[in-house]
Tab-separated table of N, CA and C in Angstrom:
chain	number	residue	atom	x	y	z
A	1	UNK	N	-48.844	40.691	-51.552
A	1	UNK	CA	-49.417	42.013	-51.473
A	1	UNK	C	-49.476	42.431	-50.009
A	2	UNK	N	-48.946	43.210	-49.230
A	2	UNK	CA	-48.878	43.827	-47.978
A	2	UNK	C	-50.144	45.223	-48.451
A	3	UNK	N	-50.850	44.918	-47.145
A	3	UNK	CA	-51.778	45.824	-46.184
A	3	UNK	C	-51.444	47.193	-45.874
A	4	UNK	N	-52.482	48.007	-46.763
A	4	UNK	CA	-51.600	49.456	-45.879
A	4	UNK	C	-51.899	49.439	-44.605
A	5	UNK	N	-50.899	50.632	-43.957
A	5	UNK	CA	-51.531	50.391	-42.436
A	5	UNK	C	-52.641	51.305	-41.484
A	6	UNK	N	-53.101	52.173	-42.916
A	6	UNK	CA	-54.492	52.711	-42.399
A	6	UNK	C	-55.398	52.081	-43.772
A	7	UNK	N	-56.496	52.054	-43.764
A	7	UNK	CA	-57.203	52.053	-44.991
A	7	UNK	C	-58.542	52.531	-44.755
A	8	UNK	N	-59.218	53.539	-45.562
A	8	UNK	CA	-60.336	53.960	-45.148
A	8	UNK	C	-61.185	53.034	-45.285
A	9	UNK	N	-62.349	53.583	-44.640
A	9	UNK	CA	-63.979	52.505	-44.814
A	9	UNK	C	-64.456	52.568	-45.547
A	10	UNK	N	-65.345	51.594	-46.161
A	10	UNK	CA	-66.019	51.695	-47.442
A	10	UNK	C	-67.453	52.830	-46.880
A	11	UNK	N	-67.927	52.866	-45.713
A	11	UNK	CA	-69.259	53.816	-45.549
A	11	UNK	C	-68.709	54.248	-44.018
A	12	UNK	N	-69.316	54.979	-43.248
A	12	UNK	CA	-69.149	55.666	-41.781
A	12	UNK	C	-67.828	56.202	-42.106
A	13	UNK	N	-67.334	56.526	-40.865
A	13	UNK	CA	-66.120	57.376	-40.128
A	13	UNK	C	-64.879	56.722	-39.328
A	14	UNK	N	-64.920	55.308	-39.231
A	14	UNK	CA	-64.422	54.122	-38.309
A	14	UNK	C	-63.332	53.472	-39.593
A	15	UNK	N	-61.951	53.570	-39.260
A	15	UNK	CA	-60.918	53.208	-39.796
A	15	UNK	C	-59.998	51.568	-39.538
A	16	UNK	N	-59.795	50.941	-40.542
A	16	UNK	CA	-59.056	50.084	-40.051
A	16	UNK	C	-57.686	50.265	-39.790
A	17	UNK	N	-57.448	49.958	-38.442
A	17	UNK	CA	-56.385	50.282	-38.088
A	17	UNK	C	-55.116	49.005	-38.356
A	18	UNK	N	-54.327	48.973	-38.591
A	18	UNK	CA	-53.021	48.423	-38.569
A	18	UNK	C	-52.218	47.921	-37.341
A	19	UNK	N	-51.739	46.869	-36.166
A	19	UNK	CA	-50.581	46.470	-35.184
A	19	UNK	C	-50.212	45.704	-35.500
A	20	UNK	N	-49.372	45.375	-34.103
A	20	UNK	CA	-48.774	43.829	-34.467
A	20	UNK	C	-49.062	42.966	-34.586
A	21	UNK	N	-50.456	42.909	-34.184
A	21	UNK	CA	-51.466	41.554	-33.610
A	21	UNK	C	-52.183	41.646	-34.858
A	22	UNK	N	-52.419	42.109	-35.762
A	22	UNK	CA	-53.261	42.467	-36.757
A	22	UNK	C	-54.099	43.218	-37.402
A	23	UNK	N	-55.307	43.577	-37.103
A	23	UNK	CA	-56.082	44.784	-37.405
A	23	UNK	C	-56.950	45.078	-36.255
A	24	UNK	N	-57.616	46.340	-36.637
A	24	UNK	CA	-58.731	46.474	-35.563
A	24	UNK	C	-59.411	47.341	-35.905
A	25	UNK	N	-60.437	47.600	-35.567
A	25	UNK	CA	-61.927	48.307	-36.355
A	25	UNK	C	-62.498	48.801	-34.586
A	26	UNK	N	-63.208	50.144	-34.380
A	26	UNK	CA	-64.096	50.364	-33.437
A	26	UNK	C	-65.405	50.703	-33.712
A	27	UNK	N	-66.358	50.083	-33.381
A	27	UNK	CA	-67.663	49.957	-34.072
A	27	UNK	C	-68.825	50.674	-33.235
A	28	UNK	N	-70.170	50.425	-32.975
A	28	UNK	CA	-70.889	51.473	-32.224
A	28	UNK	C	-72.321	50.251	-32.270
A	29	UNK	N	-72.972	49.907	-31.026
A	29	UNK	CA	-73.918	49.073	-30.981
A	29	UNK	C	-74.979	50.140	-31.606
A	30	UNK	N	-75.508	50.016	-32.588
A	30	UNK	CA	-76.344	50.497	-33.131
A	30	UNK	C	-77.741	50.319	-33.185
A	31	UNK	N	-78.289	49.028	-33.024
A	31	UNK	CA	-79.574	48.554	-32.317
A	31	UNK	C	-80.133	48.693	-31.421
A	32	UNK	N	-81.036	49.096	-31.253
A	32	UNK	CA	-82.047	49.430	-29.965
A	32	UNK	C	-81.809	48.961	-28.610
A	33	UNK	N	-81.618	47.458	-29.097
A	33	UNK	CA	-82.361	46.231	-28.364
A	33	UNK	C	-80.687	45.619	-27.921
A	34	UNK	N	-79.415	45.953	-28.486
A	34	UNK	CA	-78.403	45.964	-28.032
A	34	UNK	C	-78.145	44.288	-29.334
A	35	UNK	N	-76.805	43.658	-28.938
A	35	UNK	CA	-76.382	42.453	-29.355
A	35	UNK	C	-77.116	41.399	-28.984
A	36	UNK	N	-78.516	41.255	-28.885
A	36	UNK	CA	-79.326	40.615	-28.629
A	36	UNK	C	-79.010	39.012	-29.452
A	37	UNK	N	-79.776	38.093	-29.316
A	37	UNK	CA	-79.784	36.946	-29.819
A	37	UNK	C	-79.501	37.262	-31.304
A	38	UNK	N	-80.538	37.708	-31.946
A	38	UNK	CA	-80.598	37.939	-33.500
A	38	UNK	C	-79.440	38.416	-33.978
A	39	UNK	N	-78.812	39.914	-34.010
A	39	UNK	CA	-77.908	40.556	-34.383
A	39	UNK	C	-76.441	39.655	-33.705
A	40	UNK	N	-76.399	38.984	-32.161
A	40	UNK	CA	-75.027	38.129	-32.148
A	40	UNK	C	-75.254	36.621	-33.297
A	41	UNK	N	-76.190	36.332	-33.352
A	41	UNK	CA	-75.870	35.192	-34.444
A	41	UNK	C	-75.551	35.684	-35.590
A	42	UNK	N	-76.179	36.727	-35.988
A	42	UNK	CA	-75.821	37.088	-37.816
A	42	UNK	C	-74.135	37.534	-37.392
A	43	UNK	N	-74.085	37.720	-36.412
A	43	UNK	CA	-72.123	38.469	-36.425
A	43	UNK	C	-71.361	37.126	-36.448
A	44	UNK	N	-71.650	36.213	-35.556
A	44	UNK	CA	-70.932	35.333	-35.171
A	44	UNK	C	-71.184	34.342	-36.993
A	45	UNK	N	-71.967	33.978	-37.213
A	45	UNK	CA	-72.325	33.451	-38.740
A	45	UNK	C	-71.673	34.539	-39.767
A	46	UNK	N	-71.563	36.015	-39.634
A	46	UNK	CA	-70.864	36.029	-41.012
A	46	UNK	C	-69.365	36.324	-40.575
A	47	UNK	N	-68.756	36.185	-39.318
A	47	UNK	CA	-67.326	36.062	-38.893
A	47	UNK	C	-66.738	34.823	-39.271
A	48	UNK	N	-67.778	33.948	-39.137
A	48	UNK	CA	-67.534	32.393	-39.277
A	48	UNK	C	-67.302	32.277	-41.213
A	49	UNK	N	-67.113	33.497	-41.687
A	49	UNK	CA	-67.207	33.058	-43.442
A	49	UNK	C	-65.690	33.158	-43.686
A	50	UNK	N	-64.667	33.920	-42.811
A	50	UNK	CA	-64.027	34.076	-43.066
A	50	UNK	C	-62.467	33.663	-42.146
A	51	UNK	N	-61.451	33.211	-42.662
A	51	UNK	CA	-60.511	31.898	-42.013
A	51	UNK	C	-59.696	32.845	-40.791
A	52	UNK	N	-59.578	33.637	-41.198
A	52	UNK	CA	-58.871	34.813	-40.001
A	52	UNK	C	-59.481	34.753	-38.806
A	53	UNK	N	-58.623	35.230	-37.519
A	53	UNK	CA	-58.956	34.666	-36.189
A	53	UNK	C	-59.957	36.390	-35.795
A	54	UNK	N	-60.885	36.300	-35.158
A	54	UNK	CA	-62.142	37.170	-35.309
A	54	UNK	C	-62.376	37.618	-33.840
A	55	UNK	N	-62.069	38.460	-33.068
A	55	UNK	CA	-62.148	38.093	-31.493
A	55	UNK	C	-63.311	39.865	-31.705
A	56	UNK	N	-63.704	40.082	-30.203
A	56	UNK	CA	-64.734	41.271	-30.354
A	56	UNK	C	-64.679	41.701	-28.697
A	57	UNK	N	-64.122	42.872	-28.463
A	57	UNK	CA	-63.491	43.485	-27.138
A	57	UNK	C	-64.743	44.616	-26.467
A	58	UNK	N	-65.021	44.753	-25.416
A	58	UNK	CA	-65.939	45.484	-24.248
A	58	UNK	C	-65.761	45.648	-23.199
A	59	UNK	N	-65.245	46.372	-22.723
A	59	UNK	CA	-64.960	47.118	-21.742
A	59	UNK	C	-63.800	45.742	-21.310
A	60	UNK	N	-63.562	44.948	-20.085
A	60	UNK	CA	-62.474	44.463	-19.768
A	60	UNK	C	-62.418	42.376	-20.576
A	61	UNK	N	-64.077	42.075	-21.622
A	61	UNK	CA	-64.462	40.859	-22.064
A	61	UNK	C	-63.550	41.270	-22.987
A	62	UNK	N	-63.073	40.185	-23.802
A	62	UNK	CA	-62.376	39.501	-25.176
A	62	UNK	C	-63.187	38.452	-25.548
A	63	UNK	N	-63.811	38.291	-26.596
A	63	UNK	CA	-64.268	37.676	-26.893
A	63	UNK	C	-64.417	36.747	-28.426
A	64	UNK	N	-64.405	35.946	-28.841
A	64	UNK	CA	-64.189	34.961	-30.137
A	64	UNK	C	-65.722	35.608	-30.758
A	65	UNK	N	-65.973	35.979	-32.116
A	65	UNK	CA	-66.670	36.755	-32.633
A	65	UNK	C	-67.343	35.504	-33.333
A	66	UNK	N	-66.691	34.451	-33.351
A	66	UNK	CA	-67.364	33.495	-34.157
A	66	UNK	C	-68.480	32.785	-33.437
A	67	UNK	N	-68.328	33.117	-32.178
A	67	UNK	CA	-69.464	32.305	-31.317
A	67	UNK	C	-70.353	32.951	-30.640
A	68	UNK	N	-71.257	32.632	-30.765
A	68	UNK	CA	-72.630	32.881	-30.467
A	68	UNK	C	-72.897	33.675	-28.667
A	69	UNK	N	-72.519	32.458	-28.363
A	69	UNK	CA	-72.341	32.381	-26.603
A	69	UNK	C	-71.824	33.351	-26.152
A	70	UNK	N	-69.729	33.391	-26.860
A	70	UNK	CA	-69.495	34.187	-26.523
A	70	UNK	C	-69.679	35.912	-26.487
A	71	UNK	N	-70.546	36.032	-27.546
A	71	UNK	CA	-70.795	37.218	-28.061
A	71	UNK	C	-72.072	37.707	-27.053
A	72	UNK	N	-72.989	36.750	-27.223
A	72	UNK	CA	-74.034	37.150	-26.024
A	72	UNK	C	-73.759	37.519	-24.644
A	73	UNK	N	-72.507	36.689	-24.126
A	73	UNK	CA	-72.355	36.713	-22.571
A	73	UNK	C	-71.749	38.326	-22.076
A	74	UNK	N	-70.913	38.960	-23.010
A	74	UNK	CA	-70.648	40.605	-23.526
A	74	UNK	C	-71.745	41.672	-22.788
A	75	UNK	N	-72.967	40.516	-23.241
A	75	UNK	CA	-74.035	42.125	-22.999
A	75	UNK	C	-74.064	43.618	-23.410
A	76	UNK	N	-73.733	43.422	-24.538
A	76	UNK	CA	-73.416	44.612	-24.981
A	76	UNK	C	-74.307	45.241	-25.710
A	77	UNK	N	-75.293	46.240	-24.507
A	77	UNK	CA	-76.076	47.449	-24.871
A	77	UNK	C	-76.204	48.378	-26.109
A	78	UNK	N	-77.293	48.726	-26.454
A	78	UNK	CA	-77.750	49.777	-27.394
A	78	UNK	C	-75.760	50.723	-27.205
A	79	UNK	N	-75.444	51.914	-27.965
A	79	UNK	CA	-74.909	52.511	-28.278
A	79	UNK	C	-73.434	52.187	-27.696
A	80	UNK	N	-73.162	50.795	-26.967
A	80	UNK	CA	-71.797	50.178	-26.645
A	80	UNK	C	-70.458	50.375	-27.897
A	81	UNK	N	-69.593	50.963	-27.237
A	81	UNK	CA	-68.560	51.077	-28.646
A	81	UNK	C	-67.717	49.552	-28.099
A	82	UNK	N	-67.460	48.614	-28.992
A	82	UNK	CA	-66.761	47.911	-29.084
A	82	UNK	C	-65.467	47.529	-30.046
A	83	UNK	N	-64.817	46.865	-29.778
A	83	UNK	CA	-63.406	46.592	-30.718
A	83	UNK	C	-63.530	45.099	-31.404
A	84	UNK	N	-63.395	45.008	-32.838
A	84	UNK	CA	-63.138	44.272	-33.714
A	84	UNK	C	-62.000	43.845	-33.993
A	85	UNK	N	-61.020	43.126	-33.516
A	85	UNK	CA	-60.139	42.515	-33.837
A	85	UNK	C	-60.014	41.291	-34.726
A	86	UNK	N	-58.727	41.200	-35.737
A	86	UNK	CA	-58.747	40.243	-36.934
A	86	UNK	C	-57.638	39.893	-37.338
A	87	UNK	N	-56.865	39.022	-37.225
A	87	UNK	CA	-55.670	38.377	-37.790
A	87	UNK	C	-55.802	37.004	-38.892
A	88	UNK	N	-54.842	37.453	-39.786
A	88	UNK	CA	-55.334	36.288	-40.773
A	88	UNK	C	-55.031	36.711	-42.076
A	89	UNK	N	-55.177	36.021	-42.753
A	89	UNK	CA	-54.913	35.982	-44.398
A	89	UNK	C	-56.132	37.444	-45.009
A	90	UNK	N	-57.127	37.179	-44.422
A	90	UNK	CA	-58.329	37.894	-45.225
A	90	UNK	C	-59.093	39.011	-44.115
A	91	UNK	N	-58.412	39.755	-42.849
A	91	UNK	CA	-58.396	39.997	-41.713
A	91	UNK	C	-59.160	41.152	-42.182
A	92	UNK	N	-58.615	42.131	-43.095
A	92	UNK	CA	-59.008	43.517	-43.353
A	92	UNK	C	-60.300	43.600	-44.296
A	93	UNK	N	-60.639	42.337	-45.068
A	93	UNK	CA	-62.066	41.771	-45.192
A	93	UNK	C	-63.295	41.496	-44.428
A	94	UNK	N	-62.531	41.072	-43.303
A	94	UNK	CA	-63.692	40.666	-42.573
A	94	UNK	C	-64.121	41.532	-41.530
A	95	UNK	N	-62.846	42.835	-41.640
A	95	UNK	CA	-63.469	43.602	-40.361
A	95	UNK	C	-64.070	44.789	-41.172
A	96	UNK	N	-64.014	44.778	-42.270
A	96	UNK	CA	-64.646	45.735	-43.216
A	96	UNK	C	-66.009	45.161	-43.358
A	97	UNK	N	-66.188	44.251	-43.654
A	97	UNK	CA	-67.384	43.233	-43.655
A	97	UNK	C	-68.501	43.262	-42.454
A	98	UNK	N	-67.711	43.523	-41.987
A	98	UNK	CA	-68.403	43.152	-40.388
A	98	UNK	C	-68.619	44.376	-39.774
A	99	UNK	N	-67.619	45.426	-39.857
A	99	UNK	CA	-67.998	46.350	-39.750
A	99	UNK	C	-69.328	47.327	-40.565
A	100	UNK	N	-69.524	46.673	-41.671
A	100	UNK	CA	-71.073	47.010	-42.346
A	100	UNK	C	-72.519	46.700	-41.468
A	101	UNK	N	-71.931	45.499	-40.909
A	101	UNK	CA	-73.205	45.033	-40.284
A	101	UNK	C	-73.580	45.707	-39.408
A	102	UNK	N	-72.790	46.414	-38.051
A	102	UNK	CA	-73.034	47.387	-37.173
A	102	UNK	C	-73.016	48.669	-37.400
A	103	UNK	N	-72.585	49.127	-39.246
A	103	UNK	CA	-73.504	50.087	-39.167
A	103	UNK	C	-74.539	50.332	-40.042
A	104	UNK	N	-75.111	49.159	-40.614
A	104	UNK	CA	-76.513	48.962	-40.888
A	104	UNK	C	-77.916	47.967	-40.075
A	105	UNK	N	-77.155	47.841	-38.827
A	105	UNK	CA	-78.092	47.445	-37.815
A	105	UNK	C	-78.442	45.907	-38.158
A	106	UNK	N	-76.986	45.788	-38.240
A	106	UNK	CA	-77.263	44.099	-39.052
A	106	UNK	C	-78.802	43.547	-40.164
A	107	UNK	N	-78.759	44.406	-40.826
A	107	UNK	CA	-79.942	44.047	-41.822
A	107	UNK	C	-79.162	43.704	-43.015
């Protein structure tokens, strides 16, 4: 089964996009308090559910979405737009997935 190469979102305005490298999602720090401890573990824990490679982009950082550390060291402020990147078997899952979480304030 091949991927279309737009597919809308299940809620918001933020599209998965289609390259060569795989997919990509642009998301919006939605929390007050920014990617704080709390909200980078629940990202990095529900990136970690899924086998596709998970990275998370800010201004000139790249970063592995599955880890904690790396997600914190970002600093990425209240209303920061960041990039979701996803390659993998289940890629357009997990950035749909994940993309829920930032825009329900990871609850």
């Amino acid at each position: 089964m091949t991927e279309p190469s737009l597919i809308a979102p299940t809620t918001g305005a933020d599209d998965i996009l289609a390259d060569n490298d795989g997919y990509s999602l642009r998301v919006r720090v939605l929390n007050d308090q920014g990617l704080h401890a709390r909200p980078a573990a629940r990202l990095a824990q529900e990136a970690q559910k899924f086998t596709c490679d998970v990275h998370l982009r800010h201004d000139e950082a790249d970063v592995d979405a599955k880890s904690i550390l790396d997600i914190l060291t970002m600093a990425a402020g209240h209303g920061s737009e960041l990039e979701l990147r996803a390659h993998g078997p289940d890629a357009v899952a997990a950035l749909r997935h994940l993309g829920e979480l930032f825009r329900n304030h990871f609850r």
